[in-house]
Amino acid sequence: NAGVTQTPKFRILKIGQSMTLQCTQDMNHNYMYWYRQDPGMGLKLIYYSVGAGITDKGEVPNGYNVSRSTTEDFPLRLELAAPSQTSVYFCASSKGLAYNGNGDEQFFGPGTRLTVL
Amino acid sequence: AQTVTQSQPEMSVQEAETVTLSCTYDTSESDYYLFWYKQPPSRQMILVIRQEAYKQQNATENRFSVNFQKAAKSFSLKISDSQLGDAAMYFCAYRSLPSGSARQLTFGSGTQLTVLP
């Protein structure tokens, strides 16, 4: 199992450009999440999904969109990049549903470092 | 909403010694999970240890143990026999228990641990 994979690893955008951060998991997890980590801070939830076709906002959703057409993939879209979106983005997944064993451990991808200039 | 506070931005420890990282949290819930994550320079988020709030016994994982004080809402991490590979940013995180919740993690701001040879 590759676990959670993210592409690209690094990206530099100009203000106003758009891009999609890709996230794929091969563990057949129902729940998927997008977090952002600003310098010197903990992770904050952007969006999450409890299954294919179902998404919801997290703590900091403004400026982002998501979709979940399959169990495996959960892309994050930035439509009009702004300097405030300079951050490291982490995708994570967990079994979800009624599973509370092991605290429904979240497995994280390696992150995407995004710079908006 | 829950909050997680890590009051020590930086800590250092001599190799082979013991260090304790502090974490406090605020919640009105009675059942929840607490986690410690390690983030080395590679940025990968690695689960170190978890604690179920309904369990009185403190969790241990090899050299890592926690001191969970539910009434005080305190959740500290003790690393024994510190090794150079323990150097990383450590995050404390909270997750609600109910299966109907979003299951997202709420993170503290992190503690950067340096291990001195």
mmCIF file of C-alpha atoms in Angstrom:
data_model
loop_
_atom_site.group_PDB
_atom_site.id
_atom_site.type_symbol
_atom_site.label_atom_id
_atom_site.label_comp_id
_atom_site.label_asym_id
_atom_site.label_seq_id
_atom_site.Cartn_x
_atom_site.Cartn_y
_atom_site.Cartn_z
ATOM 1 C CA ASN A 1 0.000 0.000 0.000
ATOM 2 C CA ALA A 2 1.252 3.441 -0.902
ATOM 3 C CA GLY A 3 -0.989 5.015 1.756
ATOM 4 C CA VAL A 4 -1.841 8.664 1.052
ATOM 5 C CA THR A 5 -0.072 10.270 -1.887
ATOM 6 C CA GLN A 6 -0.074 13.938 -2.846
ATOM 7 C CA THR A 7 1.063 15.752 -5.954
ATOM 8 C CA PRO A 8 2.838 18.019 -6.574
ATOM 9 C CA LYS A 9 5.404 18.252 -3.761
ATOM 10 C CA PHE A 10 6.151 21.907 -4.482
ATOM 11 C CA ARG A 11 4.467 24.615 -6.501
ATOM 12 C CA ILE A 12 4.865 28.339 -7.027
ATOM 13 C CA LEU A 13 1.823 30.248 -8.266
ATOM 14 C CA LYS A 14 1.274 33.822 -9.299
ATOM 15 C CA ILE A 15 -1.559 35.803 -7.757
ATOM 16 C CA GLY A 16 -4.832 35.001 -9.499
ATOM 17 C CA GLN A 17 -3.713 31.686 -10.971
ATOM 18 C CA SER A 18 -5.587 28.486 -10.247
ATOM 19 C CA MET A 19 -4.432 24.972 -9.540
ATOM 20 C CA THR A 20 -5.539 21.619 -8.194
ATOM 21 C CA LEU A 21 -3.730 19.717 -5.473
ATOM 22 C CA GLN A 22 -4.153 16.000 -5.951
ATOM 23 C CA CYS A 23 -4.683 13.471 -3.157
ATOM 24 C CA THR A 24 -5.135 9.717 -3.504
ATOM 25 C CA GLN A 25 -5.403 6.973 -0.903
ATOM 26 C CA ASP A 26 -5.367 3.227 -1.477
ATOM 27 C CA MET A 27 -6.604 2.093 1.934
ATOM 28 C CA ASN A 28 -10.317 2.177 1.041
ATOM 29 C CA HIS A 29 -10.895 4.828 3.704
ATOM 30 C CA ASN A 30 -14.235 6.575 3.810
ATOM 31 C CA TYR A 31 -13.090 9.835 5.387
ATOM 32 C CA MET A 32 -10.667 12.218 3.751
ATOM 33 C CA TYR A 33 -9.426 15.622 4.878
ATOM 34 C CA TRP A 34 -7.498 18.630 3.674
ATOM 35 C CA TYR A 35 -5.455 20.627 6.175
ATOM 36 C CA ARG A 36 -3.175 23.612 5.790
ATOM 37 C CA GLN A 37 -0.170 24.351 7.948
ATOM 38 C CA ASP A 38 1.101 27.898 8.156
ATOM 39 C CA PRO A 39 4.645 28.551 9.382
ATOM 40 C CA GLY A 40 5.070 27.828 13.080
ATOM 41 C CA MET A 41 1.460 26.725 13.441
ATOM 42 C CA GLY A 42 -0.544 23.546 13.761
ATOM 43 C CA LEU A 43 -2.724 22.156 11.014
ATOM 44 C CA LYS A 44 -6.138 23.659 10.300
ATOM 45 C CA LEU A 45 -8.953 21.824 8.525
ATOM 46 C CA ILE A 46 -10.017 23.221 5.152
ATOM 47 C CA TYR A 47 -12.534 20.651 3.891
ATOM 48 C CA TYR A 48 -13.410 17.067 4.604
ATOM 49 C CA SER A 49 -15.388 14.259 3.017
ATOM 50 C CA VAL A 50 -17.214 11.362 4.635
ATOM 51 C CA GLY A 51 -17.571 9.422 1.404
ATOM 52 C CA ALA A 52 -17.849 9.698 -2.351
ATOM 53 C CA GLY A 53 -20.128 12.574 -3.314
ATOM 54 C CA ILE A 54 -20.216 14.088 0.194
ATOM 55 C CA THR A 55 -18.054 17.011 1.261
ATOM 56 C CA ASP A 56 -18.273 19.684 3.931
ATOM 57 C CA LYS A 57 -16.425 22.773 5.079
ATOM 58 C CA GLY A 58 -13.873 22.792 7.834
ATOM 59 C CA GLU A 59 -12.439 25.690 9.796
ATOM 60 C CA VAL A 60 -10.815 27.647 6.931
ATOM 61 C CA PRO A 61 -12.637 26.864 3.625
ATOM 62 C CA ASN A 62 -12.592 30.299 1.971
ATOM 63 C CA GLY A 63 -10.767 30.343 -1.351
ATOM 64 C CA TYR A 64 -10.910 26.576 -1.833
ATOM 65 C CA ASN A 65 -13.170 23.975 -3.389
ATOM 66 C CA VAL A 66 -13.192 20.193 -3.249
ATOM 67 C CA SER A 67 -14.894 17.272 -4.910
ATOM 68 C CA ARG A 68 -15.063 13.551 -4.134
ATOM 69 C CA SER A 69 -16.154 11.535 -7.125
ATOM 70 C CA THR A 70 -14.408 8.336 -6.011
ATOM 71 C CA THR A 71 -13.419 6.789 -2.687
ATOM 72 C CA GLU A 72 -9.735 7.082 -3.585
ATOM 73 C CA ASP A 73 -9.415 10.690 -4.746
ATOM 74 C CA PHE A 74 -10.022 14.004 -3.008
ATOM 75 C CA PRO A 75 -8.614 16.943 -5.015
ATOM 76 C CA LEU A 76 -8.388 20.466 -3.589
ATOM 77 C CA ARG A 77 -8.936 23.369 -5.981
ATOM 78 C CA LEU A 78 -7.603 26.902 -5.597
ATOM 79 C CA GLU A 79 -9.443 29.172 -8.040
ATOM 80 C CA LEU A 80 -7.811 32.582 -7.546
ATOM 81 C CA ALA A 81 -4.557 32.140 -5.691
ATOM 82 C CA ALA A 82 -3.719 34.767 -3.073
ATOM 83 C CA PRO A 83 -0.545 35.291 -1.004
ATOM 84 C CA SER A 84 -2.538 34.290 2.100
ATOM 85 C CA GLN A 85 -2.771 30.791 0.643
ATOM 86 C CA THR A 86 0.979 30.309 0.876
ATOM 87 C CA SER A 87 1.181 27.271 3.116
ATOM 88 C CA VAL A 88 1.907 23.559 3.322
ATOM 89 C CA TYR A 89 -1.135 21.463 2.459
ATOM 90 C CA PHE A 90 -1.730 18.025 3.918
ATOM 91 C CA CYS A 91 -4.238 15.448 2.830
ATOM 92 C CA ALA A 92 -5.279 12.741 5.287
ATOM 93 C CA SER A 93 -7.643 9.795 5.407
ATOM 94 C CA SER A 94 -9.283 7.585 8.007
ATOM 95 C CA LYS A 95 -11.715 4.684 8.107
ATOM 96 C CA GLY A 96 -14.523 6.859 9.450
ATOM 97 C CA LEU A 97 -18.179 5.788 9.657
ATOM 98 C CA ALA A 98 -18.855 3.972 12.931
ATOM 99 C CA TYR A 99 -15.229 3.005 13.382
ATOM 100 C CA ASN A 100 -13.767 4.429 16.582
ATOM 101 C CA GLY A 101 -11.071 1.859 17.120
ATOM 102 C CA ASN A 102 -7.626 3.354 17.597
ATOM 103 C CA GLY A 103 -9.283 6.735 17.642
ATOM 104 C CA ASP A 104 -10.008 6.365 13.905
ATOM 105 C CA GLU A 105 -6.373 7.142 13.164
ATOM 106 C CA GLN A 106 -5.728 9.612 10.383
ATOM 107 C CA PHE A 107 -2.998 8.805 7.894
ATOM 108 C CA PHE A 108 -1.277 11.785 6.347
ATOM 109 C CA GLY A 109 0.275 12.380 2.964
ATOM 110 C CA PRO A 110 3.728 13.981 2.622
ATOM 111 C CA GLY A 111 2.343 17.461 1.992
ATOM 112 C CA THR A 112 2.474 20.034 -0.807
ATOM 113 C CA ARG A 113 4.391 23.249 -0.262
ATOM 114 C CA LEU A 114 2.622 26.055 -2.104
ATOM 115 C CA THR A 115 3.967 29.575 -2.537
ATOM 116 C CA VAL A 116 1.837 32.343 -4.035
ATOM 117 C CA LEU A 117 3.785 35.373 -5.254
ATOM 118 C CA ALA B 1 -15.309 24.578 19.878
ATOM 119 C CA GLN B 2 -12.294 22.787 21.206
ATOM 120 C CA THR B 3 -8.901 24.439 21.557
ATOM 121 C CA VAL B 4 -5.489 22.922 22.086
ATOM 122 C CA THR B 5 -2.604 24.880 23.606
ATOM 123 C CA GLN B 6 1.076 24.044 23.590
ATOM 124 C CA SER B 7 2.861 26.669 25.647
ATOM 125 C CA GLN B 8 6.424 25.592 24.848
ATOM 126 C CA PRO B 9 7.408 26.670 21.316
ATOM 127 C CA GLU B 10 10.860 25.110 21.745
ATOM 128 C CA MET B 11 12.454 22.520 24.004
ATOM 129 C CA SER B 12 15.848 20.857 24.079
ATOM 130 C CA VAL B 13 17.103 17.702 25.715
ATOM 131 C CA GLN B 14 20.418 15.953 26.020
ATOM 132 C CA GLU B 15 20.704 12.622 24.269
ATOM 133 C CA ALA B 16 19.659 9.729 26.573
ATOM 134 C CA GLU B 17 17.861 12.102 28.945
ATOM 135 C CA THR B 18 14.117 12.504 29.526
ATOM 136 C CA VAL B 19 11.974 15.398 28.349
ATOM 137 C CA THR B 20 8.319 16.281 28.887
ATOM 138 C CA LEU B 21 6.255 18.287 26.415
ATOM 139 C CA SER B 22 3.137 20.042 27.698
ATOM 140 C CA CYS B 23 -0.333 20.260 26.208
ATOM 141 C CA THR B 24 -3.591 21.606 27.577
ATOM 142 C CA TYR B 25 -6.972 21.607 25.910
ATOM 143 C CA ASP B 26 -10.415 23.025 26.402
ATOM 144 C CA THR B 27 -13.587 21.075 25.733
ATOM 145 C CA SER B 28 -17.074 20.587 27.094
ATOM 146 C CA GLU B 29 -17.196 16.984 25.909
ATOM 147 C CA SER B 30 -16.701 14.069 28.269
ATOM 148 C CA ASP B 31 -15.445 11.538 25.747
ATOM 149 C CA TYR B 32 -12.757 12.227 23.175
ATOM 150 C CA TYR B 33 -9.354 11.164 21.890
ATOM 151 C CA LEU B 34 -6.020 12.877 22.318
ATOM 152 C CA PHE B 35 -2.976 12.358 20.142
ATOM 153 C CA TRP B 36 0.647 13.317 19.861
ATOM 154 C CA TYR B 37 2.036 13.635 16.340
ATOM 155 C CA LYS B 38 5.666 13.998 15.347
ATOM 156 C CA GLN B 39 6.686 16.032 12.298
ATOM 157 C CA PRO B 40 10.372 15.632 11.339
ATOM 158 C CA PRO B 41 12.038 17.861 8.731
ATOM 159 C CA SER B 42 10.588 15.613 6.036
ATOM 160 C CA ARG B 43 7.186 17.154 7.004
ATOM 161 C CA GLN B 44 5.555 13.730 7.274
ATOM 162 C CA MET B 45 3.024 13.615 10.115
ATOM 163 C CA ILE B 46 3.686 10.528 12.229
ATOM 164 C CA LEU B 47 1.374 9.350 14.997
ATOM 165 C CA VAL B 48 3.360 8.843 18.209
ATOM 166 C CA ILE B 49 0.738 7.934 20.777
ATOM 167 C CA ARG B 50 -3.022 8.153 21.414
ATOM 168 C CA GLN B 51 -5.168 8.327 24.551
ATOM 169 C CA GLU B 52 -8.863 7.643 24.976
ATOM 170 C CA ALA B 53 -10.362 10.045 27.484
ATOM 171 C CA TYR B 54 -12.549 7.337 29.025
ATOM 172 C CA LYS B 55 -9.483 5.296 29.954
ATOM 173 C CA GLN B 56 -7.806 6.243 33.207
ATOM 174 C CA GLN B 57 -4.619 4.390 32.405
ATOM 175 C CA ASN B 58 -1.953 6.484 30.717
ATOM 176 C CA ALA B 59 -0.944 5.285 27.260
ATOM 177 C CA THR B 60 2.617 4.131 26.609
ATOM 178 C CA GLU B 61 4.459 3.256 23.408
ATOM 179 C CA ASN B 62 8.025 2.096 24.069
ATOM 180 C CA ARG B 63 9.984 5.218 25.097
ATOM 181 C CA PHE B 64 6.928 7.461 24.788
ATOM 182 C CA SER B 65 4.325 7.840 27.510
ATOM 183 C CA VAL B 66 1.678 10.354 28.431
ATOM 184 C CA ASN B 67 0.468 11.924 31.633
ATOM 185 C CA PHE B 68 -3.254 12.393 31.098
ATOM 186 C CA GLN B 69 -5.012 14.536 33.699
ATOM 187 C CA LYS B 70 -8.650 14.705 32.600
ATOM 188 C CA ALA B 71 -9.886 17.061 35.305
ATOM 189 C CA ALA B 72 -7.038 19.466 34.611
ATOM 190 C CA LYS B 73 -7.427 18.975 30.827
ATOM 191 C CA SER B 74 -3.738 18.305 30.548
ATOM 192 C CA PHE B 75 -2.003 15.808 28.238
ATOM 193 C CA SER B 76 1.797 15.855 28.429
ATOM 194 C CA LEU B 77 4.196 13.660 26.467
ATOM 195 C CA LYS B 78 7.262 12.147 28.121
ATOM 196 C CA ILE B 79 10.115 10.934 25.969
ATOM 197 C CA SER B 80 12.584 8.726 27.809
ATOM 198 C CA ASP B 81 16.135 7.912 26.698
ATOM 199 C CA SER B 82 15.946 10.621 24.032
ATOM 200 C CA GLN B 83 17.565 9.820 20.708
ATOM 201 C CA LEU B 84 18.810 12.069 17.933
ATOM 202 C CA GLY B 85 15.988 10.771 15.739
ATOM 203 C CA ASP B 86 13.444 12.189 18.164
ATOM 204 C CA ALA B 87 14.290 15.703 17.040
ATOM 205 C CA ALA B 88 11.157 17.062 15.376
ATOM 206 C CA MET B 89 8.141 19.294 15.802
ATOM 207 C CA TYR B 90 5.601 17.659 18.102
ATOM 208 C CA PHE B 91 1.902 18.426 17.856
ATOM 209 C CA CYS B 92 -0.798 17.676 20.366
ATOM 210 C CA ALA B 93 -4.222 17.030 18.800
ATOM 211 C CA TYR B 94 -7.821 16.500 19.919
ATOM 212 C CA ARG B 95 -10.646 14.577 18.277
ATOM 213 C CA SER B 96 -14.279 14.319 19.316
ATOM 214 C CA LEU B 97 -15.601 10.832 19.984
ATOM 215 C CA PRO B 98 -19.145 10.795 18.573
ATOM 216 C CA SER B 99 -19.314 8.931 15.272
ATOM 217 C CA GLY B 100 -21.579 11.571 13.753
ATOM 218 C CA SER B 101 -18.979 14.296 14.051
ATOM 219 C CA ALA B 102 -16.583 15.402 11.358
ATOM 220 C CA ARG B 103 -13.738 13.587 13.093
ATOM 221 C CA GLN B 104 -11.296 16.283 12.244
ATOM 222 C CA LEU B 105 -8.280 16.799 14.451
ATOM 223 C CA THR B 106 -7.780 20.078 16.283
ATOM 224 C CA PHE B 107 -4.064 20.767 16.582
ATOM 225 C CA GLY B 108 -1.941 22.802 18.940
ATOM 226 C CA SER B 109 0.745 25.118 17.565
ATOM 227 C CA GLY B 110 3.541 22.638 18.163
ATOM 228 C CA THR B 111 6.758 22.270 20.182
ATOM 229 C CA GLN B 112 10.075 22.112 18.361
ATOM 230 C CA LEU B 113 12.265 19.530 20.120
ATOM 231 C CA THR B 114 16.031 19.625 19.704
ATOM 232 C CA VAL B 115 18.118 16.667 20.878
ATOM 233 C CA LEU B 116 21.696 17.595 21.804
ATOM 234 C CA PRO B 117 24.442 15.000 21.320
#
